[in-house]
């Protein structure tokens, strides 16, 4: 099966082979025995569901249903695949498909597990999850299908009774039993409700409008625009006079910031570059986060797991940074310059260069810290603007 | 019974988290559909065999040109219950 197909089957959402492997690794892996028990339990539960409801719907896979057999007293189990599975299989079936071979599920899963599961640690290294699975494995021996769902009815489920009588029904009755019909009815009710609401709204609004329009014609007094404006403007005049109790005029609303600030908990494989990309939609703004957490971050290239980082506010979008944002970024890059100066001097001038590109005054503010080489570097590389501004 | 109910029951029965149960179930279904795509029969122990097979190529009649037009074949799914399931179903019907 191709990789894209596998992705679609597994999730429909963003679950890839890599993410499954990572997740399993995190869980501590599963044994083949456990997976086998899992399969048998699943099948038992499906059967118990069939006993109870007469139908088991599995999302993105299909529906198992009990149906009355035409020439037998016992009901039969029917499988109806989901649309996506049907489409996938139809696509996979070329003109040269070889059918007829048989494979047992446990053997198939063993192979499947080889693909997905990492080797399971043993002995002292075994994670607690493995113990949990071992418990489940030992408990499985007492398992019985009838126990999977305790409230199994003894009589036939009502749905199956309905299905059994379908064969004797006439055509219109069968149409009425079509599961599509209730949904159509429901849609009709919605549409009818919406139309009624609209009509009522129009009935309430239109007379008011008509009355407004007919006012100059039927009324004895002609319209007085001057007087009206005077009444409307009266509260403003009062406000200008700063009378007590009146609401003050509002200042023009400030546009909301591009990013309002947040707290980030460091997870596995996190770094400042990635965090900045996630929150600010731009990787090059990561020194802003470094600046805000300068006390917590000893090495900007190495974050600690579960560390709480403040992601500061960003007023403008990365391509239109405000002066405040630029100042913060310049300070962040300058802090990086300080770090590199002690730890990796070869990189220090580049951090300084970036700081100056964001805010030229940073040179003057921290002139005492800059060496002759730094000044020479800045002079030689008065190059293009930072990437974030392009 | 729905997927969520299956997952909850699985989690309770096997003493794992619902999240794990959901992931394993996805594995299981992925493995089944992978094999079905290859035209193989997947046998679910003590339950039944699941097969997908291409149906007959269909055709339709075009009255205007008086010709038969070939249509692509559909996929047919077969579920064949095994003996034990059949016995259980028969017993159930009898009660």
XYZ file of C-alpha atoms in Angstrom:
485
model
C 0.000 0.000 0.000
C 1.285 3.446 -0.833
C 2.166 5.836 1.921
C -0.599 8.308 1.093
C -3.207 5.555 1.234
C -1.946 4.455 4.603
C -2.257 7.980 5.917
C -5.824 8.283 4.699
C -6.898 4.991 6.169
C -5.290 5.517 9.494
C -6.772 8.820 10.210
C -8.371 11.095 7.871
C -6.636 13.480 10.261
C -2.959 14.121 10.704
C -1.705 10.761 11.901
C 1.188 9.448 9.878
C 3.318 6.376 10.129
C 6.014 8.410 11.855
C 3.619 9.818 14.417
C 2.285 6.342 15.187
C 5.774 5.017 15.688
C 6.636 7.940 17.927
C 3.463 7.487 19.892
C 4.040 3.783 20.356
C 7.582 4.418 21.411
C 6.290 6.881 23.958
C 3.828 4.348 25.265
C 6.558 1.768 25.644
C 5.550 -0.419 22.737
C 3.169 -3.353 22.693
C 3.834 -7.036 22.468
C 2.433 -9.299 19.817
C 0.585 -11.214 22.519
C -1.062 -8.085 23.729
C -2.094 -7.117 20.222
C -3.550 -10.582 19.720
C -5.604 -10.242 22.889
C -6.636 -6.841 21.691
C -7.904 -8.281 18.421
C -9.882 -11.001 20.117
C -11.389 -8.548 22.581
C -12.338 -6.197 19.763
C -14.053 -8.966 17.878
C -15.857 -10.083 21.032
C -17.042 -6.546 21.670
C -18.239 -6.189 18.085
C -20.196 -9.382 18.445
C -21.613 -8.282 21.782
C -22.628 -4.997 20.139
C -24.379 -6.955 17.408
C -26.234 -8.889 20.087
C -27.272 -5.774 21.899
C -28.049 -3.253 19.149
C -28.064 -5.246 15.950
C -25.556 -2.824 14.428
C -21.939 -1.812 15.101
C -20.692 1.285 13.343
C -16.931 1.778 13.198
C -15.879 5.180 12.041
C -13.867 5.301 8.814
C -14.112 1.552 8.414
C -17.638 0.258 8.045
C -20.753 -1.123 9.654
C -21.492 -4.638 10.819
C -25.212 -5.258 10.763
C -27.518 -8.116 11.592
C -30.050 -8.738 8.874
C -32.795 -11.252 8.343
C -31.781 -13.946 5.914
C -34.156 -14.638 3.052
C -34.304 -18.401 3.363
C -33.105 -19.063 6.878
C -34.503 -18.537 10.325
C -31.151 -17.375 11.718
C -30.092 -13.797 11.044
C -26.966 -13.102 9.023
C -24.124 -10.659 9.568
C -23.595 -8.110 6.802
C -20.615 -5.819 6.450
C -21.063 -2.491 4.754
C -17.771 -0.638 4.224
C -17.352 3.086 4.739
C -17.192 5.215 1.607
C -13.508 6.006 1.920
C -12.564 2.354 2.374
C -14.673 1.359 -0.608
C -13.041 4.078 -2.714
C -9.550 3.068 -1.598
C -10.131 -0.551 -2.409
C -11.708 0.274 -5.737
C -8.677 2.377 -6.565
C -6.322 -0.354 -5.422
C -8.096 -2.978 -7.550
C -6.518 -2.703 -10.913
C -7.281 -4.964 -13.836
C -4.593 -7.360 -12.613
C -5.730 -7.878 -9.039
C -5.114 -11.355 -7.676
C -7.849 -12.375 -5.294
C -8.473 -15.511 -3.376
C -5.511 -15.761 -1.011
C -6.294 -15.956 2.683
C -4.516 -14.485 5.639
C -5.299 -14.833 9.303
C -5.508 -11.646 11.263
C -3.108 -12.471 14.104
C -0.397 -13.453 11.637
C -1.079 -10.292 9.684
C -0.819 -8.183 12.805
C 2.495 -9.718 13.735
C 3.856 -8.453 10.470
C 2.157 -5.143 10.954
C 3.661 -4.762 14.381
C 7.095 -5.427 12.999
C 6.624 -2.390 10.819
C 5.271 -0.099 13.459
C 6.536 -1.091 16.871
C 9.980 -0.278 18.137
C 11.811 -3.071 19.986
C 10.364 -3.318 23.443
C 12.751 -2.702 26.327
C 13.000 -5.547 28.800
C 14.153 -6.060 32.384
C 14.765 -3.037 34.518
C 14.395 -0.752 31.520
C 10.833 -1.855 30.834
C 8.468 1.093 31.249
C 5.436 0.907 33.529
C 3.141 0.713 30.508
C 4.519 -2.723 29.737
C 3.506 -3.889 33.207
C 0.043 -2.585 32.563
C -0.138 -4.576 29.360
C 1.131 -7.655 31.173
C -1.709 -7.256 33.670
C -4.192 -7.037 30.837
C -2.706 -10.125 29.237
C -3.017 -12.146 32.419
C -6.557 -10.910 32.986
C -7.579 -11.877 29.491
C -7.827 -15.565 30.165
C -11.000 -15.047 32.189
C -12.595 -13.098 29.399
C -15.953 -14.140 28.011
C -17.972 -12.596 25.213
C -21.117 -12.437 27.335
C -19.197 -10.392 29.887
C -18.064 -7.778 27.411
C -21.366 -6.015 27.800
C -23.174 -6.954 31.012
C -26.637 -5.867 29.951
C -27.058 -8.210 27.015
C -30.721 -8.663 26.270
C -32.086 -12.104 25.819
C -34.661 -11.164 23.214
C -33.947 -9.879 19.729
C -33.027 -6.201 19.483
C -35.882 -4.116 18.075
C -33.869 -3.088 15.015
C -33.435 -6.682 13.988
C -37.118 -7.319 14.465
C -37.762 -4.461 12.092
C -35.251 -5.780 9.607
C -36.870 -9.204 9.731
C -40.217 -7.812 8.691
C -38.864 -5.759 5.819
C -39.117 -8.633 3.384
C -42.893 -8.845 3.780
C -43.551 -5.157 3.410
C -44.919 -3.420 0.376
C -42.795 -0.999 -1.580
C -44.103 2.301 -0.098
C -43.698 0.976 3.432
C -40.160 -0.010 2.688
C -39.519 3.474 1.360
C -40.867 4.922 4.589
C -38.487 2.707 6.541
C -35.561 4.029 4.523
C -33.169 5.683 6.956
C -32.894 8.615 4.596
C -36.513 9.608 5.122
C -36.290 10.896 8.713
C -33.328 13.050 7.794
C -35.275 14.484 4.858
C -38.125 15.203 7.216
C -35.734 16.875 9.592
C -34.329 19.005 6.774
C -37.823 19.954 5.746
C -38.621 21.059 9.297
C -35.487 23.201 9.352
C -36.249 24.815 6.020
C -39.866 25.414 6.975
C -38.759 26.966 10.266
C -36.270 29.239 8.526
C -38.833 30.402 5.972
C -41.403 31.083 8.714
C -38.850 33.070 10.731
C -37.919 35.161 7.698
C -41.548 35.852 6.895
C -42.250 36.953 10.462
C -39.206 39.208 10.395
C -40.339 40.839 7.188
C -43.854 41.277 8.550
C -42.498 43.061 11.611
C -39.988 45.207 9.762
C -41.935 46.227 6.686
C -44.856 48.003 8.399
C -42.376 50.116 10.388
C -40.527 51.126 7.227
C -43.754 51.873 5.413
C -44.965 53.996 8.309
C -41.696 55.949 8.283
C -42.009 56.581 4.589
C -45.632 57.570 4.778
C -45.032 59.977 7.688
C -44.308 63.126 5.611
C -47.307 62.492 3.449
C -49.906 61.756 6.078
C -48.553 63.829 8.995
C -49.694 67.392 9.479
C -46.235 68.781 10.456
C -43.483 68.899 7.850
C -40.078 67.368 8.730
C -37.716 69.638 10.641
C -34.133 68.600 9.930
C -32.592 71.432 11.901
C -34.479 70.587 15.068
C -33.704 66.912 14.697
C -29.974 67.480 14.382
C -30.120 69.728 17.391
C -31.646 66.941 19.475
C -29.216 64.390 18.178
C -26.210 66.594 18.865
C -27.385 67.633 22.284
C -25.533 64.894 24.236
C -22.324 65.794 22.411
C -22.665 69.374 23.423
C -23.138 68.307 27.000
C -20.044 66.155 26.768
C -18.019 69.022 25.465
C -19.041 70.963 28.481
C -17.725 68.106 30.726
C -20.911 67.734 32.670
C -20.768 65.179 35.521
C -22.277 61.754 34.828
C -22.042 61.943 31.053
C -19.838 59.294 29.309
C -16.460 60.543 28.159
C -15.675 60.481 24.423
C -13.834 57.309 23.500
C -10.328 57.427 22.085
C -9.858 55.756 18.668
C -9.653 51.987 19.231
C -6.167 50.495 19.105
C -5.782 47.656 16.618
C -5.396 44.301 18.349
C -1.837 42.984 18.520
C -0.678 40.399 16.021
C 0.080 38.031 18.884
C -1.269 38.671 22.380
C 1.347 36.712 24.320
C 1.265 33.229 25.798
C 3.090 30.734 27.981
C 4.694 27.749 26.328
C 5.682 24.481 27.986
C 8.738 22.985 26.349
C 8.103 19.543 24.921
C 10.412 17.048 23.282
C 12.355 18.329 20.261
C 11.301 21.935 20.904
C 13.596 24.841 20.166
C 13.231 28.591 20.087
C 13.235 28.658 16.298
C 10.276 26.285 16.169
C 8.387 27.986 18.993
C 8.729 31.316 17.230
C 7.493 29.776 14.007
C 4.461 28.358 15.794
C 3.422 31.481 17.650
C 4.714 34.357 15.533
C 4.475 32.610 12.159
C 8.070 33.623 11.622
C 11.165 31.781 12.774
C 13.589 34.705 12.752
C 11.781 36.423 15.628
C 12.946 33.842 18.172
C 15.385 36.231 19.947
C 12.279 38.032 21.195
C 11.388 34.904 23.195
C 15.003 34.556 24.271
C 14.972 38.148 25.564
C 11.796 37.567 27.557
C 13.212 34.420 29.191
C 16.830 35.468 29.561
C 16.924 34.343 33.209
C 15.487 30.920 32.469
C 17.463 30.098 29.316
C 21.148 29.511 29.894
C 21.865 28.236 26.405
C 19.533 29.391 23.604
C 20.360 26.251 21.655
C 19.254 23.963 24.453
C 15.911 24.138 26.229
C 14.944 22.100 29.234
C 12.011 19.730 29.096
C 8.792 21.013 30.756
C 10.284 24.468 31.056
C 7.698 27.259 31.075
C 8.588 29.988 28.574
C 6.849 33.305 28.197
C 6.165 34.130 24.553
C 5.900 37.927 24.600
C 3.414 40.086 22.778
C 4.032 41.051 19.153
C 2.187 44.191 18.122
C 2.579 44.046 14.387
C 2.804 41.168 11.933
C 6.363 40.048 11.083
C 6.421 42.049 7.873
C 5.173 45.248 9.591
C 6.803 45.296 12.993
C 6.150 48.272 15.209
C 8.999 50.338 16.664
C 8.470 48.642 20.036
C 8.713 45.196 18.443
C 11.876 46.206 16.604
C 13.427 47.482 19.790
C 12.635 44.229 21.604
C 14.013 42.172 18.764
C 17.172 44.239 18.616
C 17.640 43.731 22.344
C 17.070 40.003 21.897
C 19.701 39.818 19.192
C 22.060 41.867 21.307
C 21.621 39.441 24.223
C 22.431 36.709 21.740
C 25.536 38.666 20.749
C 26.610 38.691 24.386
C 26.036 34.950 24.657
C 27.994 34.201 21.486
C 30.788 36.495 22.515
C 31.586 34.249 25.467
C 30.608 30.887 23.956
C 31.042 31.081 20.194
C 32.875 34.294 19.201
C 32.734 33.499 15.487
C 28.950 33.927 15.485
C 28.821 37.027 17.674
C 29.195 39.655 14.887
C 26.249 38.174 12.988
C 23.963 38.518 15.999
C 25.128 42.088 16.418
C 24.534 42.772 12.743
C 20.951 41.518 13.064
C 20.405 43.645 16.177
C 21.561 46.753 14.335
C 19.368 45.929 11.343
C 16.307 45.881 13.576
C 17.225 48.978 15.554
C 20.183 51.156 14.532
C 20.299 52.964 17.875
C 21.414 49.788 19.587
C 24.955 50.633 18.406
C 24.935 53.885 20.295
C 23.242 52.433 23.367
C 25.753 49.654 23.835
C 28.772 51.270 22.200
C 30.955 50.519 25.214
C 30.548 46.758 24.716
C 31.513 46.718 21.033
C 35.056 45.959 19.990
C 37.000 47.365 17.050
C 36.366 44.175 15.091
C 32.645 44.505 15.630
C 32.615 48.048 14.302
C 34.629 46.936 11.293
C 32.213 44.049 10.672
C 29.211 46.343 10.866
C 30.816 48.772 8.452
C 31.739 46.064 5.985
C 28.328 44.392 6.102
C 25.865 47.215 5.898
C 23.907 44.743 3.849
C 20.280 44.050 3.115
C 17.405 44.391 5.535
C 16.515 41.503 7.837
C 14.515 38.668 6.340
C 11.463 39.377 8.458
C 11.015 42.759 6.815
C 11.311 41.650 3.242
C -22.853 0.464 19.029
C -20.448 3.105 17.835
C -16.668 3.463 17.650
C -16.504 5.418 20.874
C -18.398 2.760 22.733
C -16.105 0.067 21.333
C -13.077 2.068 22.432
C -14.408 2.682 25.929
C -15.251 -0.977 26.400
C -11.841 -1.998 25.082
C -10.089 0.391 27.428
C -12.065 -0.856 30.417
C -11.572 -4.492 29.512
C -7.853 -4.346 28.738
C -7.066 -1.762 31.413
C -5.513 0.688 28.990
C -6.335 4.314 28.302
C -8.995 5.132 25.699
C -6.315 6.922 23.707
C -4.218 3.772 23.473
C -7.285 1.721 22.628
C -8.168 4.121 19.839
C -4.664 3.942 18.426
C -4.571 0.147 18.483
C -7.995 0.006 16.884
C -6.751 2.233 14.089
C -3.831 -0.123 13.633
C -6.156 -3.029 13.414
C -8.460 -1.404 10.886
C -5.507 -0.162 8.850
C -4.088 -3.658 8.734
C -7.426 -5.081 7.630
C -8.003 -2.530 4.899
C -4.436 -2.894 3.714
C -5.007 -6.579 3.112
C -8.430 -6.053 1.607
C -6.851 -3.755 -0.938
C -4.569 -6.552 -1.991
C -7.590 -8.731 -2.635
C -6.960 -11.042 0.278
C -9.451 -12.465 2.739
C -8.956 -11.310 6.297
C -10.068 -13.875 8.801
C -11.245 -12.583 12.152
C -10.852 -15.508 14.545
C -14.106 -17.041 15.787
C -16.052 -14.422 13.910
C -15.805 -14.530 10.138
C -13.858 -13.833 7.003
C -13.937 -10.480 5.288
C -13.316 -10.271 1.549
C -13.452 -7.518 -1.017
C -13.604 -8.500 -4.639
C -14.127 -6.630 -7.875
C -17.576 -7.245 -9.260
C -18.486 -7.986 -12.836
C -17.798 -5.194 -15.312
C -21.138 -3.529 -15.977
C -22.520 -2.026 -19.132
C -25.357 0.252 -20.037
C -27.344 0.672 -23.224
C -27.259 3.941 -25.117
C -30.563 4.252 -26.914
C -29.355 7.059 -29.164
C -26.491 5.128 -30.687
C -27.946 1.674 -30.038
C -24.682 0.614 -28.436
C -23.625 -0.878 -25.125
C -21.355 1.381 -23.070
C -18.987 -0.352 -20.631
C -19.006 0.909 -17.033
C -16.327 0.346 -14.390
C -16.880 -2.567 -12.019
C -17.960 -2.002 -8.431
C -16.337 -3.514 -5.374
C -18.285 -6.186 -3.594
C -17.732 -6.983 0.063
C -18.416 -10.373 1.513
C -18.572 -11.334 5.139
C -18.636 -15.074 5.670
C -19.435 -16.026 9.271
C -17.462 -18.918 10.701
C -19.009 -22.025 12.190
C -18.978 -20.855 15.783
C -20.598 -17.543 14.947
C -23.184 -19.338 12.841
C -23.979 -21.630 15.771
C -24.317 -18.680 18.107
C -26.583 -16.859 15.666
C -28.775 -19.933 15.237
C -28.983 -20.349 18.988
C -29.840 -16.745 19.431
C -32.615 -16.934 16.854
C -33.996 -19.951 18.650
C -34.269 -18.046 21.946
